[in-house]
Short mmCIF file of C-alpha atoms in Angstrom, two decimals:
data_model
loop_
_atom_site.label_atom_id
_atom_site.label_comp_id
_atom_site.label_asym_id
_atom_site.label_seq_id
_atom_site.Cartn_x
_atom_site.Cartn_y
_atom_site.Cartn_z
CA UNK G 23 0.00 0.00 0.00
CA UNK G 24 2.84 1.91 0.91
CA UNK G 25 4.62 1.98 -2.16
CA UNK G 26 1.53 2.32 -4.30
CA UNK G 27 1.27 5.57 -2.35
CA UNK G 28 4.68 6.63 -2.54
CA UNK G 29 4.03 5.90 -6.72
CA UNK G 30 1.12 8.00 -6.70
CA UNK G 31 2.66 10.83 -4.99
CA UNK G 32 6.05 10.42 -7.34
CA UNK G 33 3.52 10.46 -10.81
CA UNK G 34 1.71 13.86 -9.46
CA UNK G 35 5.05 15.17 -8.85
CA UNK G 36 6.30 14.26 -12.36
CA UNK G 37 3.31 15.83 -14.06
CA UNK G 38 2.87 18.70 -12.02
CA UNK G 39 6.82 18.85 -13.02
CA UNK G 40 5.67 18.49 -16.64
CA UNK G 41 3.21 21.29 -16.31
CA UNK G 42 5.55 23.46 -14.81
CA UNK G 43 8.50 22.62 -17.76
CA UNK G 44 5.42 23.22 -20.48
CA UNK G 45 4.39 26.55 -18.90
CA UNK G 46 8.21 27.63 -18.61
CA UNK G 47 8.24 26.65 -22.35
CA UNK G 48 5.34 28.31 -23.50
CA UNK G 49 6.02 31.75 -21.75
CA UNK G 50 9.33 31.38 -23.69
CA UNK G 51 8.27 30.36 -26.76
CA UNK G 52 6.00 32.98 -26.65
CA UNK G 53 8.73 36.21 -25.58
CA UNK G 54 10.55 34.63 -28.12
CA UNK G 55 7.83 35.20 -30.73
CA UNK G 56 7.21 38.49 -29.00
CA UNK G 57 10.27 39.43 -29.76
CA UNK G 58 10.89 38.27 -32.77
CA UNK G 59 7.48 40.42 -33.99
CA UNK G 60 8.41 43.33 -31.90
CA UNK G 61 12.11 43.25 -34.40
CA UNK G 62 10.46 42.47 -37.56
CA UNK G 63 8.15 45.56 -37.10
CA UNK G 64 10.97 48.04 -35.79
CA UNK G 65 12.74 47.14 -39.17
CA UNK G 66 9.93 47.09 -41.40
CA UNK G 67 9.18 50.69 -39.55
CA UNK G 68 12.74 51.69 -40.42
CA UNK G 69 11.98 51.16 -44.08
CA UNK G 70 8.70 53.14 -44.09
CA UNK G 71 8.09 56.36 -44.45
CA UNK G 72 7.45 58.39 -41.05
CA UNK G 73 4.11 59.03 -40.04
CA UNK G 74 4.41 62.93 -39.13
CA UNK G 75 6.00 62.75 -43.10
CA UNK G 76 3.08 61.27 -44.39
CA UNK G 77 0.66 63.55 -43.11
CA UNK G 78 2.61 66.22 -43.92
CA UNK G 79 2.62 64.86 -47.94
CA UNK G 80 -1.40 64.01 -47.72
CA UNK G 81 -1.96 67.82 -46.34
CA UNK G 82 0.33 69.89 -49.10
CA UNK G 83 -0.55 67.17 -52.08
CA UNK G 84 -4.09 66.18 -52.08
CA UNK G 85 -5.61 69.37 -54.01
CA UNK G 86 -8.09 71.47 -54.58
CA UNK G 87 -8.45 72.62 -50.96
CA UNK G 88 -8.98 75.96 -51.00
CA UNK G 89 -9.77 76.15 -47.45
CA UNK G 90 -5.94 75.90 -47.38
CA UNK G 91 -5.00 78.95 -49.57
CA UNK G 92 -4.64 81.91 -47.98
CA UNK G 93 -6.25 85.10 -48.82
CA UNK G 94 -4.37 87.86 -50.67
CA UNK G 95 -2.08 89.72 -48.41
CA UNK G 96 -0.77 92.92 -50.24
CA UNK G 97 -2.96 95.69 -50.53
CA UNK G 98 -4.45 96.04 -53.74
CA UNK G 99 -3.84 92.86 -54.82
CA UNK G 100 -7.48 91.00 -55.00
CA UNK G 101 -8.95 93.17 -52.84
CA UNK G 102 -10.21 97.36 -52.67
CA UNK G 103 -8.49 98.14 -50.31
CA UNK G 104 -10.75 99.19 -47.47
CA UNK G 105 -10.27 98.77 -43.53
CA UNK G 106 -13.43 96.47 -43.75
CA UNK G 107 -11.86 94.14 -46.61
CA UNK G 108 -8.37 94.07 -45.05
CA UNK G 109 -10.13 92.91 -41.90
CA UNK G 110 -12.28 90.49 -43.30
CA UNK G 111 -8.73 89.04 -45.14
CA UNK G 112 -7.15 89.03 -41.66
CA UNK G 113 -10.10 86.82 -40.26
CA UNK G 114 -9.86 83.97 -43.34
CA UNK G 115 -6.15 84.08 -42.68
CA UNK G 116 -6.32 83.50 -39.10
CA UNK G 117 -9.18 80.43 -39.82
CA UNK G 118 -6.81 78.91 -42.11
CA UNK G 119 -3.80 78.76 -39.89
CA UNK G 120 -5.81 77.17 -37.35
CA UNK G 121 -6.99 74.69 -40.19
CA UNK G 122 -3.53 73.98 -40.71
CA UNK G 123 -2.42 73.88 -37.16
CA UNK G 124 -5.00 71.16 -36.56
CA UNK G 125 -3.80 68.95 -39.53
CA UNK G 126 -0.50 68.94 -38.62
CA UNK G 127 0.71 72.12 -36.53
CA UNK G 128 2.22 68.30 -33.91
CA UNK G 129 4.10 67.49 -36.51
CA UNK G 130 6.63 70.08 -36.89
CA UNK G 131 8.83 71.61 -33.93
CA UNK G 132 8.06 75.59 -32.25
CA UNK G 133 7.62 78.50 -35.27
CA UNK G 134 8.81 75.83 -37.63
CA UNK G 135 4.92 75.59 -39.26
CA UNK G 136 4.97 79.26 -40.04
CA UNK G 137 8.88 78.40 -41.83
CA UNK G 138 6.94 75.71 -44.22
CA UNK G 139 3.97 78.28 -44.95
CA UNK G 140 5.91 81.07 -45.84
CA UNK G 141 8.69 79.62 -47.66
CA UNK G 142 8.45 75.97 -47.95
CA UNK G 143 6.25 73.92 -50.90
CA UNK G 144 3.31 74.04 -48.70
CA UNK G 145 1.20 75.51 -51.23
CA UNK G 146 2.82 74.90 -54.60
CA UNK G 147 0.00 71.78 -55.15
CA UNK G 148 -2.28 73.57 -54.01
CA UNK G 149 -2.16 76.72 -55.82
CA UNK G 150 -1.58 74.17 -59.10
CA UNK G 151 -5.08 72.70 -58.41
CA UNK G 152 -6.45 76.43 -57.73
CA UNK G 153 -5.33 77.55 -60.90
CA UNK G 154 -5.93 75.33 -63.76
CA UNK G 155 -8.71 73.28 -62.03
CA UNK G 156 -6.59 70.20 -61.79
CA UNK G 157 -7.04 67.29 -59.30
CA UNK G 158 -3.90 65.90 -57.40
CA UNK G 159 -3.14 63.23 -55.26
CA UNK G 160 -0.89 61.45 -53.66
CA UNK G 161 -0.54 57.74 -54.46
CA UNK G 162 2.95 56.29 -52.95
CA UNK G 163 5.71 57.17 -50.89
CA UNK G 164 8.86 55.45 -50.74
CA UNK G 165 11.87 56.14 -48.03
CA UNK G 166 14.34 56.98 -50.29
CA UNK G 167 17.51 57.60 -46.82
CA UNK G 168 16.73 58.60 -43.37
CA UNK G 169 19.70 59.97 -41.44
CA UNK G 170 19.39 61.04 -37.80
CA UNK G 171 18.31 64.58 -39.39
CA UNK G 172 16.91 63.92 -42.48
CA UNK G 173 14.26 61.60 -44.24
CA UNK G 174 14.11 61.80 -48.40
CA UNK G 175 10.87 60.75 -49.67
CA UNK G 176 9.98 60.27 -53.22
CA UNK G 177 6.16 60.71 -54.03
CA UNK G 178 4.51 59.46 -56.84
CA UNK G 179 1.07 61.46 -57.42
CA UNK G 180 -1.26 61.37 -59.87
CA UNK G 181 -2.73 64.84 -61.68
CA UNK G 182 -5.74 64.60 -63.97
CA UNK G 183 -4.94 60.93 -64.11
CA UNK G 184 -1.70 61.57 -65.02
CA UNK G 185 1.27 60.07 -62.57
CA UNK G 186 3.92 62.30 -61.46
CA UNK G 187 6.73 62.05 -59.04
CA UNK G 188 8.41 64.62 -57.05
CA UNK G 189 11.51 64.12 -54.29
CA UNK G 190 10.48 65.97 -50.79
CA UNK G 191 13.50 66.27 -47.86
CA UNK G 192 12.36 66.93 -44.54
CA UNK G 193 15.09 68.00 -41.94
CA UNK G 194 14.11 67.27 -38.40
CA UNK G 195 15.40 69.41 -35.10
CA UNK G 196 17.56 67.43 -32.41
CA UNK G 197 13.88 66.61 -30.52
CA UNK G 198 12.63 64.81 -33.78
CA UNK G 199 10.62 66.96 -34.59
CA UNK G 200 9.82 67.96 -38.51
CA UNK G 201 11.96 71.81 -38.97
CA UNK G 202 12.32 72.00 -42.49
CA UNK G 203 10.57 70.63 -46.08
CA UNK G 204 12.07 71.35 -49.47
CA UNK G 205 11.49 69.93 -52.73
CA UNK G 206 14.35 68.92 -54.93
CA UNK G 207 11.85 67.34 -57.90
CA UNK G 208 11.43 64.08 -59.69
CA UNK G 209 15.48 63.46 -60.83
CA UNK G 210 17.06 64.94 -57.47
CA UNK G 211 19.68 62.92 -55.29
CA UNK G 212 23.05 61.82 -55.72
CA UNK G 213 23.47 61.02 -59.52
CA UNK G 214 20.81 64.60 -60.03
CA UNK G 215 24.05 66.38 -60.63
CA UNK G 216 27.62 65.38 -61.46
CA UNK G 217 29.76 66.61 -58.80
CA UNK G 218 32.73 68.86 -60.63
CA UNK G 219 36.09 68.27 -59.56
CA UNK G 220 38.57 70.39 -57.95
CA UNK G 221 41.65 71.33 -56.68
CA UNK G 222 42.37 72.20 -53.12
CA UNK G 223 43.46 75.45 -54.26
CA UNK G 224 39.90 75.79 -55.70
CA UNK G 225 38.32 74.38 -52.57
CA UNK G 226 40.07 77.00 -50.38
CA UNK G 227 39.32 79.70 -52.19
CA UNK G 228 36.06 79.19 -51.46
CA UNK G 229 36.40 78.20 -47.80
CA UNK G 230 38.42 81.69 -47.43
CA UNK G 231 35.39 83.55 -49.07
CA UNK G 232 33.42 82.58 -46.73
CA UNK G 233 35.47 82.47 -44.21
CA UNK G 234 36.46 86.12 -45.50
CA UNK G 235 40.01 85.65 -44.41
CA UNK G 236 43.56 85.17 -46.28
CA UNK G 237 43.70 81.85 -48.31
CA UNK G 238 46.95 81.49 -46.05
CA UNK G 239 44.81 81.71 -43.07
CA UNK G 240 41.83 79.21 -44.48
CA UNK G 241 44.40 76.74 -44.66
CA UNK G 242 45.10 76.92 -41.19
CA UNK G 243 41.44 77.20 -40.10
CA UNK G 244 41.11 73.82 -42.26
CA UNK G 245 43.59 72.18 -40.31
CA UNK G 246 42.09 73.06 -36.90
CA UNK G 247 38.74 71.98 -38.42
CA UNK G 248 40.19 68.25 -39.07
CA UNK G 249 41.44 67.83 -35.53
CA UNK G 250 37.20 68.32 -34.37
CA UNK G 251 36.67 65.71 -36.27
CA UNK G 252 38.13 63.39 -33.89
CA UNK G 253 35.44 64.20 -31.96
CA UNK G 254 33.22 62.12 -34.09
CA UNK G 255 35.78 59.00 -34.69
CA UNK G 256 37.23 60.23 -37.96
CA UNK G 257 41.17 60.42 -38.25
CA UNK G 258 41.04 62.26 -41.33
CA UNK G 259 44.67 60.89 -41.95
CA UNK G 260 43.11 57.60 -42.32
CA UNK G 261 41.42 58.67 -45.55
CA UNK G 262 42.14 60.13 -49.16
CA UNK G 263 40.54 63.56 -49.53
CA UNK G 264 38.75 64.53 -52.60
CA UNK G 265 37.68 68.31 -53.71
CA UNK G 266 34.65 68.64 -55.47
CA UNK G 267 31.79 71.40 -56.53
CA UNK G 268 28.36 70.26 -55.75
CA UNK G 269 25.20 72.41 -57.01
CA UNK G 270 21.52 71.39 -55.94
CA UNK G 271 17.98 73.77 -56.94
CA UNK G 272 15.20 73.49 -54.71
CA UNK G 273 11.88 75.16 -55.26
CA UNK G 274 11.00 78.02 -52.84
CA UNK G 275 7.78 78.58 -54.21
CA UNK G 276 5.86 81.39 -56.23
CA UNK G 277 7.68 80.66 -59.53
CA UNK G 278 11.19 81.18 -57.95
CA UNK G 279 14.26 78.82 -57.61
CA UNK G 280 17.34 79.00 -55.42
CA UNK G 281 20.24 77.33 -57.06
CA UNK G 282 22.96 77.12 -54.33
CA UNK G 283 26.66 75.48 -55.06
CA UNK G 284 29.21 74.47 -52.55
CA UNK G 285 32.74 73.26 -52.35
CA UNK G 286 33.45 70.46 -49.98
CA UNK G 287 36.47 67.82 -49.31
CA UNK G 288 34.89 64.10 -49.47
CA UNK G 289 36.48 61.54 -47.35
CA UNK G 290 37.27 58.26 -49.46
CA UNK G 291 37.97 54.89 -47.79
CA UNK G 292 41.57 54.07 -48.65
CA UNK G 293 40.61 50.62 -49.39
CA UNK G 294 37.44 50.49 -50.63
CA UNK G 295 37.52 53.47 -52.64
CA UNK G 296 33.83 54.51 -51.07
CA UNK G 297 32.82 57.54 -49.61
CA UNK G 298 32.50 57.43 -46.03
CA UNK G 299 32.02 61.05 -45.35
CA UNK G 300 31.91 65.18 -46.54
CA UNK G 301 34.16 66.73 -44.65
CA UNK G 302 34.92 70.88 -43.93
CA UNK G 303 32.38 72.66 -46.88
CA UNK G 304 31.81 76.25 -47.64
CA UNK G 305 29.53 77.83 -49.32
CA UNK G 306 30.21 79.01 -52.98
CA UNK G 307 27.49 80.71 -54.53
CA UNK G 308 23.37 81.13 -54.56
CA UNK G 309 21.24 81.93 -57.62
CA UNK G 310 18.06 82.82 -57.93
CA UNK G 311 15.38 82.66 -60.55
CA UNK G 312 12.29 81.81 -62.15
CA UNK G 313 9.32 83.01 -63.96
CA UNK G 314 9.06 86.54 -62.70
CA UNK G 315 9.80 89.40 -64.45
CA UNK G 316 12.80 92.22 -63.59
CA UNK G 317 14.68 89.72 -61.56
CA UNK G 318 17.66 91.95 -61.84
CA UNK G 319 19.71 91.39 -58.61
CA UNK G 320 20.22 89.16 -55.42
CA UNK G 321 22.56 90.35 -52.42
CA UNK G 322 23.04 87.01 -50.35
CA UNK G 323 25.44 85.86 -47.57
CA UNK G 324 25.68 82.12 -47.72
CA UNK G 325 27.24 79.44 -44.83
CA UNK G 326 27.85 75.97 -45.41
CA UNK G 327 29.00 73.80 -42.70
CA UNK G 328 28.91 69.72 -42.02
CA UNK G 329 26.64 68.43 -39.12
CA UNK G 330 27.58 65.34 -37.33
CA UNK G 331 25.83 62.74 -40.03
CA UNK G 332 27.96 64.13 -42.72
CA UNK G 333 25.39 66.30 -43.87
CA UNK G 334 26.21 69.59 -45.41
CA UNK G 335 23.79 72.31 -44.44
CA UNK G 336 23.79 75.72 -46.62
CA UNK G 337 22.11 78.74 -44.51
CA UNK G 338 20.95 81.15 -47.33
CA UNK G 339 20.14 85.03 -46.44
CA UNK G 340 19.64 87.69 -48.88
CA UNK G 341 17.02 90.17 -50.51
CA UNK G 342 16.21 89.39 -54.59
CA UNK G 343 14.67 92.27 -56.37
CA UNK G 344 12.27 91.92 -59.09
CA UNK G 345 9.17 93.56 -61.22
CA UNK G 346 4.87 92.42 -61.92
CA UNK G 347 2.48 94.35 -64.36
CA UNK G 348 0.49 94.91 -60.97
CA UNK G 349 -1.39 91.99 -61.93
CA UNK G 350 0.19 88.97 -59.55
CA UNK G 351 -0.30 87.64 -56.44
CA UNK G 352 1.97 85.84 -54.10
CA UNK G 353 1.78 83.31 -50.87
CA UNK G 354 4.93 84.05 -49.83
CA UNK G 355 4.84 86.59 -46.98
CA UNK G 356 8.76 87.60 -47.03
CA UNK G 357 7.79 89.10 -50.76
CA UNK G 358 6.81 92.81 -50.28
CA UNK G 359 6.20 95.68 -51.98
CA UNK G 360 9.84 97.70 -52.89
CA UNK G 361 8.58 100.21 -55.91
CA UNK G 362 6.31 101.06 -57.74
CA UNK G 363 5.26 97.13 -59.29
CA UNK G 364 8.29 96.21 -57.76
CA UNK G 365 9.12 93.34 -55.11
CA UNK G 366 11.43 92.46 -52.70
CA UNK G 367 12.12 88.63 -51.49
CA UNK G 368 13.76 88.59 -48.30
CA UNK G 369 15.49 85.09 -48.96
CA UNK G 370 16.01 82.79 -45.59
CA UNK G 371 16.70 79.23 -46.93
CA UNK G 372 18.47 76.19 -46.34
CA UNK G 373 19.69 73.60 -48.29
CA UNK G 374 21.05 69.62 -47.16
CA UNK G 375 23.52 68.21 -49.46
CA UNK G 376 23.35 64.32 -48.61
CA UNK G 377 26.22 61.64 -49.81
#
């Protein structure tokens, strides 16, 4: 009796052992899977476009909205003129920036919405759409590089059933948050222009220009500027150093284009013969134009300088100059009246030169 006991007891020891071991194995089987899922969807998320990007591209490309457009903001242009109409344009303005505040004011970081209103593509679709009654809409977006900064998109849309594509960069402040969209078109990235090649003696010229000291002195400053970059892992002793030019347009809206070119040393693996990195840059020269009439001058100050994902960013400050028949209107709020039918675009852009 005894030992049948003691045999009972050992079997409900063994399979409450059993259950135990199965349990274990399940719960581990299943953090296993959990994890597994939880990897699979942080890389597929890595290859998708951002969601605050997205938005951003359904907002400024699905056209006509009209409750988007602003009304006309210069005096005498689309409206007489009177205290009464001037207030009744301030009130339709002020709806519409809530309007876009509520779409997707979260998405970008503090004062940075006004930035892509006034001088980013915000309204380029939409004013397309206002104008010649067209229908547009986005249809895919593809992550073309993401860098800590930076995401490049490339959107296919379709207008009056015809399908376009267009390349849109958005530059994002050290919180994440979206800071800056620009529009490079269809063909931009790194084979949209062929780099030109250069000498160093080139190279600093330019980097003294903007520097504005002695060519003597830039090549002091350079040296200086290669011992930072230590800072970041890079012995720039450990790598060939190429010179090349590097031009890039991006639309700013209202018919007008900046074209901005830089100089900038590349750091080439020894080995491989690949670029790993841009290294000190400096700012060459900005252009401006487009389809406006008069566009006679442009006093700009340009700096170019490399952020810490090898990034060259272009600051671009400047006034343009240029004439209407009296007859045009313009979104852009930093275009004002100069003259008589003549306008004055008080240029603050920035360009990203990726690898």
């Amino acid at each position: 009796m005894k030992s049948r006991k003691k045999l009972r007891f050992c079997c409900g020891v063994l399979v409450m052992l059993a259950m135990v071991l199965t349990a274990c194995q399940t719960q581990t089987t299943e953090k296993k899977q959990g994890k597994k899922t939880e990897e699979k969807e942080a890389v597929e998320k890595e290859d998708q476009v951002s969601e605050d990007v997205q938005a951003v591209i359904e907002v400024m490309m699905t056209a006509p909205n009209e409750e988007l457009l602003f009304a006309p903001s210069v005096i005498g242009e689309g409206t007489d003129g009177s205290e009464e109409n001037e207030e009744e344009v301030r009130k339709q303005n002020k709806e519409t920036r809530e309007k876009w505040e509520e779409k997707i004011g979260t998405c970008f970081s503090e004062d940075k919405l006004t930035r892509f209103l006034e001088s980013g593509p915000a309204f380029k679709y939409l004013l397309e759409a206002a104008e010649d009654g067209s229908e547009i809409r986005p249809e895919e977006m593809k992550l073309e590089k993401r860098s800590d900064y930076t995401e490049r998109v490339r959107v296919q849309y379709r207008k009056d059933g015809e399908t376009k594509e267009t390349m849109l960069v958005f530059t994002r402040d050290s919180d994440g948050k979206i800071a800056e969209v620009a529009e490079e078109g269809a063909d931009a990235g790194e084979d949209a222009y062929e780099p030109r090649k250069i000498s160093r003696e080139e190279f600093l010229s330019a980097y003294a220009a903007q520097e504005q000291v002695p060519e003597e002195e830039a090549a002091v400053i350079l040296e200086e500027q290669h011992q930072l970059f230590e800072a970041y892992g890079i012995q720039v002793a450990d790598y060939n150093i190429v010179y090349e030019e590097r031009m890039k347009d991006q639309d700013v809206g209202d018919g007008l284009t900046l074209t901005a070119v830089i100089c900038t040393e590349i750091l080439v693996d020894k080995e491989s013969g690949a670029y790993v990195s841009y290294g000190v840059a400096a700012a060459k020269e900005t252009k401006i134009g487009g389809n406006v009439d008069g566009l006679d001058s442009f006093q700009t100050g340009e700096e170019a300088w490399t952020d810490k994902s090898g990034e060259v960013i272009v600051d671009v400050k400047g006034q343009a100059l240029f004439q209407t028949d009296g007859t045009r209107t313009f979104t852009k709020t930093d275009i004002h009246p100069a003259g008589e039918n003549t306008y004055q675009y008080d240029v603050d852009e920035q360009f990203v030169f990726t690898l």
